[in-house]
Amino acid sequence: MTSLPSLLVTGIAELVTNDPRHGEGLGLVPAAAVVVEAGRVVWTGGAAHAPAADERYHVGGRAVVPGFVDSHTHLVFAGDRAAEFAARMAGEPYDGGGIRTTVTATRAASDEQLTANLLRLLGELRRQGTTTVEVKSGYGLTVADEARSLLLASRLTPETTFLGAHVVPVEHAADPDGYVDLVTGPMLAACAPYARWIDVFCEPGSAFDADQARTILAAGAAAGLHGRLHANQLGPGPGVRLGCELGLAAVDHCTFLDAGDVTALRDSGTVATLLPGVEFSTRSPFPDGRRLLDAGVGVALATDCNPGSSYTSSMPFCIALAVREMRLTPAEAVAAATVGGAAALRREDVGHLRVGARADLVVLDAPSYLHLAYRPGVPLVREVLGRE
Ligand code: NIG
Ligand code: FE
């Protein structure tokens, strides 16, 4: 039996490990090296102390960070909504109504078209440093269209989420409870084999209320799916509290929170996933990330990449927004985009470069991780080492 050669990655000006062994916060190591074997990190530390390896790769005095973990995207869709964006920038409000436009386009698309779009977007994400990505359904909203969305996504990522409860589609507008029966019955049965997670857009008035969300998440749990929620995006609401009560891995958006929501997040350990691309693209107030961190809440950052509320695939852009608009420090924002996203997906093997982690290394065209927020809009990801 032959074993894969080990690789010494050296010439790292600054290494972000998220490893407490190397210190608090990002576990920074200056003048660092990493040894990788069989796709895993087997050693990190100062280059002067690096062990020998079969091969050697010099990154030329650049910073290396763990691959970003984008824990919230909607990449299975067809078409775009550029005109809706332009109208919003001219003053129209965002209320989620445009989701139905994308549903129509998605239903009309072939499997090949949906896969081509998915691959295009996954390529964009990867070129910007994302190595783990969650993908939701939610633009099919029929049994067949939700199941194929998840089948196509599951070929490309293990982190797939059934979002049949995105909105009530027009053909069920007169009977929303009938639609909930469809989601929790035949649609869930067809989708569960291709999904790890189940999600509900809990936004009374625009999508689903707390009772409906509870029913849908319970059905999902009975089918073996783990729950997560879109909550408190468009206004204050019951979603965050429900997610905390149910002990979900994450509640996402968290734009409108009261003091009780913050306490519930802190006490439950449910991760608050912040999606600042949405506030940017809908010209809405940003969530108070500083308040969450100061309260001891676990925070993740994700793109929410979708054709309506946030058509960005860039985690570096979200890091820059989190620093500028939500008052996270650059270190907190990078942590939220890596180990925070991993916590939101309950993944131990990604989001950090501790011994045993997946060797997803992002080489920046910069000497420090600080440049991710300091140089917004600049393509700083030089290369991504590790799995395809
Ligand atoms: O996360 N909030 C609901 N769903 C998406 C928006 C989808 C869309 O506008 O197409 C979101 O923002
Ligand atoms: Fe979303």
JSON list of N, CA and C in Angstrom, two decimals, residues 17 103 117 121 131 162 192 350:
[
{"chain": "A", "resi": 17, "resn": "THR", "atom": "N", "xyz": [-5.20, 30.18, 12.50]},
{"chain": "A", "resi": 17, "resn": "THR", "atom": "CA", "xyz": [-5.51, 28.76, 12.77]},
{"chain": "A", "resi": 17, "resn": "THR", "atom": "C", "xyz": [-6.85, 28.57, 13.47]},
{"chain": "A", "resi": 103, "resn": "VAL", "atom": "N", "xyz": [-39.25, 31.41, -8.51]},
{"chain": "A", "resi": 103, "resn": "VAL", "atom": "CA", "xyz": [-39.90, 30.09, -8.53]},
{"chain": "A", "resi": 103, "resn": "VAL", "atom": "C", "xyz": [-40.37, 29.77, -9.95]},
{"chain": "A", "resi": 117, "resn": "ASN", "atom": "N", "xyz": [-25.89, 26.56, -13.60]},
{"chain": "A", "resi": 117, "resn": "ASN", "atom": "CA", "xyz": [-25.90, 27.78, -12.77]},
{"chain": "A", "resi": 117, "resn": "ASN", "atom": "C", "xyz": [-25.28, 27.52, -11.40]},
{"chain": "A", "resi": 121, "resn": "LEU", "atom": "N", "xyz": [-21.93, 29.30, -9.84]},
{"chain": "A", "resi": 121, "resn": "LEU", "atom": "CA", "xyz": [-21.91, 30.01, -8.55]},
{"chain": "A", "resi": 121, "resn": "LEU", "atom": "C", "xyz": [-20.94, 29.36, -7.57]},
{"chain": "A", "resi": 131, "resn": "THR", "atom": "N", "xyz": [-14.76, 27.15, 1.02]},
{"chain": "A", "resi": 131, "resn": "THR", "atom": "CA", "xyz": [-14.46, 25.73, 0.78]},
{"chain": "A", "resi": 131, "resn": "THR", "atom": "C", "xyz": [-15.54, 24.80, 1.35]},
{"chain": "A", "resi": 162, "resn": "PHE", "atom": "N", "xyz": [-33.53, 21.46, 2.96]},
{"chain": "A", "resi": 162, "resn": "PHE", "atom": "CA", "xyz": [-34.88, 21.47, 2.38]},
{"chain": "A", "resi": 162, "resn": "PHE", "atom": "C", "xyz": [-35.62, 22.71, 2.86]},
{"chain": "A", "resi": 192, "resn": "ALA", "atom": "N", "xyz": [-36.25, 14.39, 1.82]},
{"chain": "A", "resi": 192, "resn": "ALA", "atom": "CA", "xyz": [-35.40, 13.99, 2.94]},
{"chain": "A", "resi": 192, "resn": "ALA", "atom": "C", "xyz": [-34.18, 13.17, 2.52]},
{"chain": "A", "resi": 350, "resn": "VAL", "atom": "N", "xyz": [-14.01, 21.64, 9.85]},
{"chain": "A", "resi": 350, "resn": "VAL", "atom": "CA", "xyz": [-13.73, 22.77, 8.95]},
{"chain": "A", "resi": 350, "resn": "VAL", "atom": "C", "xyz": [-13.78, 24.08, 9.74]}
]
